[in-house]
Amino acid sequence: MDRSSHHLPPLDWLRTFEAAARHEKFSAAAQELNLTQAAVSQQIRKLEAWLGVALFNRLPRSVELTLQGDAYLPHVRQAIDILNRGTGDLFASKNVRQVTIAAPASYNGLWLAPRIGMIREMFPHIHPHIFSIHRNADYESIKADLEIRFGLGDRDWGDGSLLFKEVLSPVCSAGLQKSLRSDHWSDAQIFALTGLRSGWAEWCAQEGRGRHIDPNVRFDSLATALEAVGAGAGILLASVPLLTGKFLRGELVRLSEVELEMAEGYWLVKPRDRRVDPGVEALCEYLEAQTGVELSD
C-alpha cells in the first residue's frame, strides 16, 4: 500500500481492531461485524503489517493487547466515536439519537441487557451503543453519553446519582439447593471472586451464627463464577440487585435472607463537559426509576 497518499490505514481495519480489543476474541468481533473469524484475523494481520508492530498477543482461546496495541486503542476509539457522532448529527433522522452507555460488564450483562427490550420500547428514538468496562481507564477513552460506575461515588467522575447500593447474599442453583444435606453447606464448594477480601467473613458476622466460611475456589470474573454456580458447582456470595432476573427465572436461588450491604454502589454519571439533551435526560430518569423494580416474568 502506498503510504505517501494514505497516512491512515483503512477504516475497516480500525473498526475490526477496536471490536477485537473490546471482546478480546476474534470470534466475538467477527460475530459483531458480520464477518468470518478468518476475515477478522486477516484484517488484523494487515493492520499490524501496515503499522509495523504486533497489536495482539494470540492466546489459546483469546487475544490480549500488546503494549503498542493498548496505547493505540484509545486513539482509534476516539476517532470512531467522532465519526459516529458526526455522521449521526449531520445525516441521521432528527428523531433518532445514538446514546453511548459505558458500564461494568457485570451491570451490562445482568441488569441492563435483560431490560434493553423495555428501553427500546420506551425510547424508540434512542439507539443504545453499549460498552462494557473492564478497567477504569476505558471510561476516559470511550467518552460515553452515560456512565455506570461502581464505587463510593467520586465528584471527579461527573454529575452522579446513586442507583443502588451493592448487597451480597449467598446464591446457588436450584438443583444444588435441593441436594445440600445441611444448612452449614459443608458438602458444597464455596466460591469467591479474586480480590483483597471475599466478603464471606463479613457476611458470616452479619448472620450472627458464629459460622466460618472459607472459599476454596476463586474466579477472576463474575461472569465465569456465575456460569459455575448455574451449573450447580458451588455457592457464591453475589450481588442481589444484579441477579433479580435470574432469581425470577429460577436460574439461581438465594440460600439465606441475610444480606451484607456494602459501602459501594452503582452510580449513574453524566459528563460535565457535554450538554445532556432531553432524550438522554429522559433515559437517565428511566434508569433511576427502574432501581428496585423487578423484571416481569
mmCIF file of C-alpha atoms in Angstrom:
data_model
loop_
_atom_site.group_PDB
_atom_site.id
_atom_site.type_symbol
_atom_site.label_atom_id
_atom_site.label_comp_id
_atom_site.label_asym_id
_atom_site.label_seq_id
_atom_site.Cartn_x
_atom_site.Cartn_y
_atom_site.Cartn_z
ATOM 1 C CA MET A 1 0.000 0.000 0.000
ATOM 2 C CA ASP A 2 1.323 3.449 -0.935
ATOM 3 C CA ARG A 3 1.743 5.368 2.316
ATOM 4 C CA SER A 4 2.658 8.581 0.522
ATOM 5 C CA SER A 5 -1.009 9.187 -0.285
ATOM 6 C CA HIS A 6 -2.581 7.324 2.625
ATOM 7 C CA HIS A 7 -1.371 8.281 6.086
ATOM 8 C CA LEU A 8 -4.078 6.209 7.768
ATOM 9 C CA PRO A 9 -4.907 2.514 7.492
ATOM 10 C CA PRO A 10 -8.355 1.607 6.093
ATOM 11 C CA LEU A 11 -11.253 2.331 8.429
ATOM 12 C CA ASP A 12 -12.495 -1.272 8.209
ATOM 13 C CA TRP A 13 -9.225 -2.486 9.729
ATOM 14 C CA LEU A 14 -9.508 0.020 12.561
ATOM 15 C CA ARG A 15 -13.116 -0.950 13.322
ATOM 16 C CA THR A 16 -12.079 -4.604 13.384
ATOM 17 C CA PHE A 17 -9.155 -3.799 15.695
ATOM 18 C CA GLU A 18 -11.444 -1.916 18.116
ATOM 19 C CA ALA A 19 -14.018 -4.726 18.201
ATOM 20 C CA ALA A 20 -11.371 -7.414 18.710
ATOM 21 C CA ALA A 21 -9.761 -5.409 21.510
ATOM 22 C CA ARG A 22 -13.118 -4.868 23.220
ATOM 23 C CA HIS A 23 -14.163 -8.529 23.056
ATOM 24 C CA GLU A 24 -10.646 -9.952 23.489
ATOM 25 C CA LYS A 25 -11.688 -12.605 20.959
ATOM 26 C CA PHE A 26 -11.553 -12.594 17.159
ATOM 27 C CA SER A 27 -14.630 -14.848 17.024
ATOM 28 C CA ALA A 28 -16.771 -12.396 19.026
ATOM 29 C CA ALA A 29 -15.557 -9.475 16.916
ATOM 30 C CA ALA A 30 -16.447 -11.428 13.771
ATOM 31 C CA GLN A 31 -19.974 -12.034 15.063
ATOM 32 C CA GLU A 32 -20.478 -8.334 15.860
ATOM 33 C CA LEU A 33 -19.129 -7.152 12.497
ATOM 34 C CA ASN A 34 -20.877 -9.882 10.468
ATOM 35 C CA LEU A 35 -17.545 -11.228 9.242
ATOM 36 C CA THR A 36 -15.875 -14.606 9.389
ATOM 37 C CA GLN A 37 -13.234 -15.192 12.024
ATOM 38 C CA ALA A 38 -10.705 -15.694 9.241
ATOM 39 C CA ALA A 39 -11.581 -12.279 7.790
ATOM 40 C CA VAL A 40 -11.077 -10.621 11.184
ATOM 41 C CA SER A 41 -7.735 -12.357 11.636
ATOM 42 C CA GLN A 42 -6.665 -11.312 8.137
ATOM 43 C CA GLN A 43 -7.616 -7.662 8.694
ATOM 44 C CA ILE A 44 -5.714 -7.586 11.991
ATOM 45 C CA ARG A 45 -2.635 -9.081 10.296
ATOM 46 C CA LYS A 46 -2.853 -6.479 7.518
ATOM 47 C CA LEU A 47 -3.168 -3.662 10.076
ATOM 48 C CA GLU A 48 -0.188 -4.973 12.038
ATOM 49 C CA ALA A 49 1.849 -5.200 8.822
ATOM 50 C CA TRP A 50 0.825 -1.676 7.842
ATOM 51 C CA LEU A 51 1.826 -0.282 11.256
ATOM 52 C CA GLY A 52 4.899 -2.470 11.564
ATOM 53 C CA VAL A 53 4.044 -3.653 15.088
ATOM 54 C CA ALA A 54 2.119 -6.506 16.732
ATOM 55 C CA LEU A 55 -1.148 -5.280 18.244
ATOM 56 C CA PHE A 56 -2.242 -8.551 19.886
ATOM 57 C CA ASN A 57 -0.722 -11.478 21.670
ATOM 58 C CA ARG A 58 -2.512 -14.604 20.411
ATOM 59 C CA LEU A 59 -3.546 -16.863 23.293
ATOM 60 C CA PRO A 60 -5.125 -20.356 23.034
ATOM 61 C CA ARG A 61 -8.723 -19.121 23.478
ATOM 62 C CA SER A 62 -8.467 -15.347 23.335
ATOM 63 C CA VAL A 63 -6.227 -12.435 22.454
ATOM 64 C CA GLU A 64 -4.718 -9.664 24.529
ATOM 65 C CA LEU A 65 -3.363 -6.293 23.528
ATOM 66 C CA THR A 66 0.352 -5.737 23.340
ATOM 67 C CA LEU A 67 1.789 -2.545 24.833
ATOM 68 C CA GLN A 68 1.615 -0.917 21.394
ATOM 69 C CA GLY A 69 -1.961 -2.101 20.879
ATOM 70 C CA ASP A 70 -3.013 -0.837 24.295
ATOM 71 C CA ALA A 71 -1.519 2.571 23.547
ATOM 72 C CA TYR A 72 -3.181 2.742 20.115
ATOM 73 C CA LEU A 73 -6.682 1.668 21.204
ATOM 74 C CA PRO A 74 -7.849 4.946 22.884
ATOM 75 C CA HIS A 75 -6.970 6.941 19.745
ATOM 76 C CA VAL A 76 -8.849 4.520 17.489
ATOM 77 C CA ARG A 77 -11.897 4.528 19.762
ATOM 78 C CA GLN A 78 -11.956 8.318 19.923
ATOM 79 C CA ALA A 79 -11.704 8.615 16.138
ATOM 80 C CA ILE A 80 -14.523 6.098 15.542
ATOM 81 C CA ASP A 81 -16.681 7.830 18.140
ATOM 82 C CA ILE A 82 -16.148 11.225 16.478
ATOM 83 C CA LEU A 83 -17.139 9.762 13.098
ATOM 84 C CA ASN A 84 -20.231 8.109 14.586
ATOM 85 C CA ARG A 85 -21.359 11.278 16.324
ATOM 86 C CA GLY A 86 -20.686 13.476 13.313
ATOM 87 C CA THR A 87 -22.495 11.156 10.923
ATOM 88 C CA GLY A 88 -25.456 10.889 13.266
ATOM 89 C CA ASP A 89 -25.649 14.636 13.867
ATOM 90 C CA LEU A 90 -25.467 15.542 10.187
ATOM 91 C CA PHE A 91 -27.285 12.781 8.358
ATOM 92 C CA ALA A 92 -29.393 10.682 10.714
ATOM 93 C CA SER A 93 -33.064 11.327 11.211
ATOM 94 C CA LYS A 94 -33.706 14.225 13.549
ATOM 95 C CA ASN A 95 -35.780 11.856 15.675
ATOM 96 C CA VAL A 96 -33.011 9.265 16.114
ATOM 97 C CA ARG A 97 -30.246 9.624 18.683
ATOM 98 C CA GLN A 98 -27.382 7.244 19.323
ATOM 99 C CA VAL A 99 -26.611 7.117 23.031
ATOM 100 C CA THR A 100 -23.348 5.605 24.188
ATOM 101 C CA ILE A 101 -23.506 3.850 27.560
ATOM 102 C CA ALA A 102 -20.351 2.658 29.329
ATOM 103 C CA ALA A 103 -20.835 0.348 32.307
ATOM 104 C CA PRO A 104 -19.139 -2.542 34.115
ATOM 105 C CA ALA A 105 -19.528 -5.825 32.253
ATOM 106 C CA SER A 106 -21.465 -7.308 35.191
ATOM 107 C CA TYR A 107 -24.015 -4.461 35.130
ATOM 108 C CA ASN A 108 -24.425 -4.689 31.358
ATOM 109 C CA GLY A 109 -24.857 -8.443 31.301
ATOM 110 C CA LEU A 110 -27.018 -8.925 34.396
ATOM 111 C CA TRP A 111 -29.022 -5.699 34.762
ATOM 112 C CA LEU A 112 -29.066 -3.717 31.525
ATOM 113 C CA ALA A 113 -29.263 -6.495 28.914
ATOM 114 C CA PRO A 114 -32.487 -8.058 30.289
ATOM 115 C CA ARG A 115 -34.121 -4.611 30.179
ATOM 116 C CA ILE A 116 -32.913 -3.497 26.759
ATOM 117 C CA GLY A 117 -36.201 -4.519 25.135
ATOM 118 C CA MET A 118 -38.161 -2.317 27.537
ATOM 119 C CA ILE A 119 -35.731 0.560 26.950
ATOM 120 C CA ARG A 120 -36.162 0.326 23.179
ATOM 121 C CA GLU A 121 -39.934 0.191 23.576
ATOM 122 C CA MET A 122 -39.960 3.212 25.860
ATOM 123 C CA PHE A 123 -37.420 5.176 23.794
ATOM 124 C CA PRO A 124 -37.669 4.077 20.131
ATOM 125 C CA HIS A 125 -35.813 7.212 19.030
ATOM 126 C CA ILE A 126 -32.748 6.194 21.065
ATOM 127 C CA HIS A 127 -30.268 3.697 19.677
ATOM 128 C CA PRO A 128 -28.136 2.481 22.608
ATOM 129 C CA HIS A 129 -24.468 1.759 21.922
ATOM 130 C CA ILE A 130 -23.291 -0.209 24.949
ATOM 131 C CA PHE A 131 -19.668 -0.665 26.002
ATOM 132 C CA SER A 132 -18.519 -2.999 28.777
ATOM 133 C CA ILE A 133 -15.851 -1.556 31.042
ATOM 134 C CA HIS A 134 -13.110 -3.849 32.318
ATOM 135 C CA ARG A 135 -10.797 -1.172 33.723
ATOM 136 C CA ASN A 136 -11.364 2.439 34.770
ATOM 137 C CA ALA A 137 -9.131 3.823 32.014
ATOM 138 C CA ASP A 138 -11.715 2.651 29.470
ATOM 139 C CA TYR A 139 -14.144 5.335 30.639
ATOM 140 C CA GLU A 140 -11.739 8.055 29.532
ATOM 141 C CA SER A 141 -11.192 6.559 26.091
ATOM 142 C CA ILE A 142 -14.877 5.889 25.320
ATOM 143 C CA LYS A 143 -16.266 9.304 26.396
ATOM 144 C CA ALA A 144 -19.799 7.920 26.723
ATOM 145 C CA ASP A 145 -23.014 9.926 26.963
ATOM 146 C CA LEU A 146 -23.871 7.995 30.129
ATOM 147 C CA GLU A 147 -21.670 6.045 32.503
ATOM 148 C CA ILE A 148 -22.482 3.493 35.157
ATOM 149 C CA ARG A 149 -19.669 3.397 37.720
ATOM 150 C CA PHE A 150 -19.126 1.153 40.709
ATOM 151 C CA GLY A 151 -17.649 2.600 43.863
ATOM 152 C CA LEU A 152 -18.222 5.038 46.688
ATOM 153 C CA GLY A 153 -19.075 7.956 44.433
ATOM 154 C CA ASP A 154 -16.446 10.412 43.224
ATOM 155 C CA ARG A 155 -17.095 14.003 42.228
ATOM 156 C CA ASP A 156 -14.290 13.699 39.679
ATOM 157 C CA TRP A 157 -16.449 11.270 37.713
ATOM 158 C CA GLY A 158 -19.033 13.892 36.768
ATOM 159 C CA ASP A 159 -22.600 14.547 37.891
ATOM 160 C CA GLY A 160 -23.584 11.271 39.531
ATOM 161 C CA SER A 161 -26.589 9.825 41.313
ATOM 162 C CA LEU A 162 -26.670 6.554 43.247
ATOM 163 C CA LEU A 163 -28.750 3.883 41.513
ATOM 164 C CA PHE A 164 -28.421 1.217 44.196
ATOM 165 C CA LYS A 165 -26.051 0.001 46.860
ATOM 166 C CA GLU A 166 -24.279 -3.305 46.419
ATOM 167 C CA VAL A 167 -25.934 -6.025 48.518
ATOM 168 C CA LEU A 168 -24.416 -9.501 48.802
ATOM 169 C CA SER A 169 -26.048 -12.793 49.756
ATOM 170 C CA PRO A 170 -25.265 -16.492 49.102
ATOM 171 C CA VAL A 171 -26.727 -17.909 45.884
ATOM 172 C CA CYS A 172 -26.636 -21.254 44.100
ATOM 173 C CA SER A 173 -28.610 -23.268 41.547
ATOM 174 C CA ALA A 174 -31.979 -24.768 42.465
ATOM 175 C CA GLY A 175 -30.566 -28.230 41.899
ATOM 176 C CA LEU A 176 -27.681 -27.705 44.293
ATOM 177 C CA GLN A 177 -30.012 -26.233 46.918
ATOM 178 C CA LYS A 178 -32.090 -29.423 46.869
ATOM 179 C CA SER A 179 -29.008 -31.619 47.211
ATOM 180 C CA LEU A 180 -27.478 -29.823 50.208
ATOM 181 C CA ARG A 181 -27.555 -32.084 53.248
ATOM 182 C CA SER A 182 -27.443 -29.295 55.833
ATOM 183 C CA ASP A 183 -27.699 -25.545 56.138
ATOM 184 C CA HIS A 184 -23.995 -25.398 57.014
ATOM 185 C CA TRP A 185 -23.136 -26.060 53.319
ATOM 186 C CA SER A 186 -20.140 -28.133 54.399
ATOM 187 C CA ASP A 187 -20.735 -30.501 51.485
ATOM 188 C CA ALA A 188 -20.632 -27.734 48.835
ATOM 189 C CA GLN A 189 -17.866 -25.835 47.102
ATOM 190 C CA ILE A 190 -17.646 -22.216 48.240
ATOM 191 C CA PHE A 191 -16.808 -19.682 45.532
ATOM 192 C CA ALA A 192 -15.382 -16.172 45.749
ATOM 193 C CA LEU A 193 -14.047 -13.537 43.374
ATOM 194 C CA THR A 194 -10.380 -12.628 43.271
ATOM 195 C CA GLY A 195 -9.615 -9.637 45.484
ATOM 196 C CA LEU A 196 -8.380 -8.471 48.821
ATOM 197 C CA ARG A 197 -11.469 -9.807 50.566
ATOM 198 C CA SER A 198 -14.211 -12.207 49.583
ATOM 199 C CA GLY A 199 -16.976 -10.755 51.782
ATOM 200 C CA TRP A 200 -17.695 -14.133 53.334
ATOM 201 C CA ALA A 201 -16.228 -13.209 56.744
ATOM 202 C CA GLU A 202 -18.333 -10.039 56.867
ATOM 203 C CA TRP A 203 -21.451 -11.898 55.768
ATOM 204 C CA CYS A 204 -20.922 -14.561 58.463
ATOM 205 C CA ALA A 205 -20.599 -11.800 61.074
ATOM 206 C CA GLN A 206 -23.822 -10.237 59.759
ATOM 207 C CA GLU A 207 -25.586 -13.604 60.037
ATOM 208 C CA GLY A 208 -24.529 -13.866 63.673
ATOM 209 C CA ARG A 209 -24.451 -17.662 63.919
ATOM 210 C CA GLY A 210 -20.725 -17.962 64.532
ATOM 211 C CA ARG A 211 -20.350 -19.669 61.173
ATOM 212 C CA HIS A 212 -16.954 -19.626 59.449
ATOM 213 C CA ILE A 213 -16.882 -19.987 55.679
ATOM 214 C CA ASP A 214 -13.609 -20.183 53.817
ATOM 215 C CA PRO A 215 -13.837 -20.077 49.992
ATOM 216 C CA ASN A 216 -11.983 -22.908 48.273
ATOM 217 C CA VAL A 217 -12.416 -21.757 44.650
ATOM 218 C CA ARG A 218 -11.771 -18.239 43.340
ATOM 219 C CA PHE A 219 -12.651 -16.730 39.958
ATOM 220 C CA ASP A 220 -11.258 -13.622 38.301
ATOM 221 C CA SER A 221 -14.605 -12.652 36.754
ATOM 222 C CA LEU A 222 -18.192 -12.636 37.972
ATOM 223 C CA ALA A 223 -19.449 -13.994 34.642
ATOM 224 C CA THR A 224 -17.280 -17.107 34.936
ATOM 225 C CA ALA A 225 -18.242 -17.610 38.574
ATOM 226 C CA LEU A 226 -21.944 -17.394 37.705
ATOM 227 C CA GLU A 227 -21.501 -19.975 34.939
ATOM 228 C CA ALA A 228 -20.133 -22.368 37.572
ATOM 229 C CA VAL A 229 -22.912 -21.505 40.017
ATOM 230 C CA GLY A 230 -25.585 -22.008 37.367
ATOM 231 C CA ALA A 231 -24.118 -25.418 36.576
ATOM 232 C CA GLY A 232 -24.640 -26.429 40.208
ATOM 233 C CA ALA A 233 -20.934 -26.497 41.048
ATOM 234 C CA GLY A 234 -20.984 -24.327 44.164
ATOM 235 C CA ILE A 235 -22.189 -21.359 46.221
ATOM 236 C CA LEU A 236 -21.248 -17.732 45.576
ATOM 237 C CA LEU A 237 -21.709 -14.585 47.649
ATOM 238 C CA ALA A 238 -23.183 -12.498 44.865
ATOM 239 C CA SER A 239 -24.975 -9.252 44.079
ATOM 240 C CA VAL A 240 -28.685 -9.417 44.902
ATOM 241 C CA PRO A 241 -29.679 -6.333 42.836
ATOM 242 C CA LEU A 242 -27.905 -7.574 39.709
ATOM 243 C CA LEU A 243 -29.341 -11.089 39.912
ATOM 244 C CA THR A 244 -33.062 -10.307 40.254
ATOM 245 C CA GLY A 245 -33.715 -11.543 36.717
ATOM 246 C CA LYS A 246 -32.006 -14.869 37.374
ATOM 247 C CA PHE A 247 -33.985 -15.299 40.606
ATOM 248 C CA LEU A 248 -37.279 -14.634 38.799
ATOM 249 C CA ARG A 249 -36.426 -17.072 36.013
ATOM 250 C CA GLY A 250 -35.459 -19.733 38.557
ATOM 251 C CA GLU A 251 -31.896 -19.925 37.255
ATOM 252 C CA LEU A 252 -30.494 -19.155 40.703
ATOM 253 C CA VAL A 253 -31.892 -19.189 44.237
ATOM 254 C CA ARG A 254 -30.934 -17.455 47.443
ATOM 255 C CA LEU A 255 -29.791 -19.643 50.315
ATOM 256 C CA SER A 256 -30.407 -17.037 53.014
ATOM 257 C CA GLU A 257 -32.328 -13.833 53.611
ATOM 258 C CA VAL A 258 -29.307 -12.384 55.430
ATOM 259 C CA GLU A 259 -27.776 -9.613 53.337
ATOM 260 C CA LEU A 260 -24.469 -7.795 53.534
ATOM 261 C CA GLU A 261 -24.868 -4.187 52.400
ATOM 262 C CA MET A 262 -21.611 -2.791 51.065
ATOM 263 C CA ALA A 263 -20.465 0.813 51.164
ATOM 264 C CA GLU A 264 -20.029 0.748 47.389
ATOM 265 C CA GLY A 265 -22.808 1.016 44.867
ATOM 266 C CA TYR A 266 -23.667 1.601 41.218
ATOM 267 C CA TRP A 267 -23.763 5.256 40.154
ATOM 268 C CA LEU A 268 -25.307 6.858 37.081
ATOM 269 C CA VAL A 269 -22.877 9.518 35.853
ATOM 270 C CA LYS A 270 -23.451 12.245 33.287
ATOM 271 C CA PRO A 271 -20.379 14.049 31.897
ATOM 272 C CA ARG A 272 -19.875 17.658 32.899
ATOM 273 C CA ASP A 273 -18.120 18.642 29.674
ATOM 274 C CA ARG A 274 -21.100 17.995 27.366
ATOM 275 C CA ARG A 275 -24.701 19.115 27.343
ATOM 276 C CA VAL A 276 -27.158 16.304 28.092
ATOM 277 C CA ASP A 277 -30.040 16.579 25.625
ATOM 278 C CA PRO A 278 -33.665 15.962 26.695
ATOM 279 C CA GLY A 279 -33.784 12.447 25.221
ATOM 280 C CA VAL A 280 -30.742 11.323 27.182
ATOM 281 C CA GLU A 281 -32.092 13.037 30.293
ATOM 282 C CA ALA A 282 -35.340 11.071 29.945
ATOM 283 C CA LEU A 283 -33.364 7.822 29.658
ATOM 284 C CA CYS A 284 -31.469 8.758 32.840
ATOM 285 C CA GLU A 285 -34.740 9.303 34.680
ATOM 286 C CA TYR A 286 -35.999 5.936 33.461
ATOM 287 C CA LEU A 287 -32.865 4.117 34.653
ATOM 288 C CA GLU A 288 -33.145 5.812 38.036
ATOM 289 C CA ALA A 289 -36.837 4.909 38.291
ATOM 290 C CA GLN A 290 -36.073 1.254 37.493
ATOM 291 C CA THR A 291 -33.940 0.913 40.618
ATOM 292 C CA GLY A 292 -35.594 -1.674 42.840
ATOM 293 C CA VAL A 293 -38.205 -2.555 40.189
ATOM 294 C CA GLU A 294 -38.296 -6.278 39.444
ATOM 295 C CA LEU A 295 -38.491 -7.632 35.939
ATOM 296 C CA SER A 296 -41.802 -9.152 34.951
ATOM 297 C CA ASP A 297 -41.936 -12.889 34.271
#
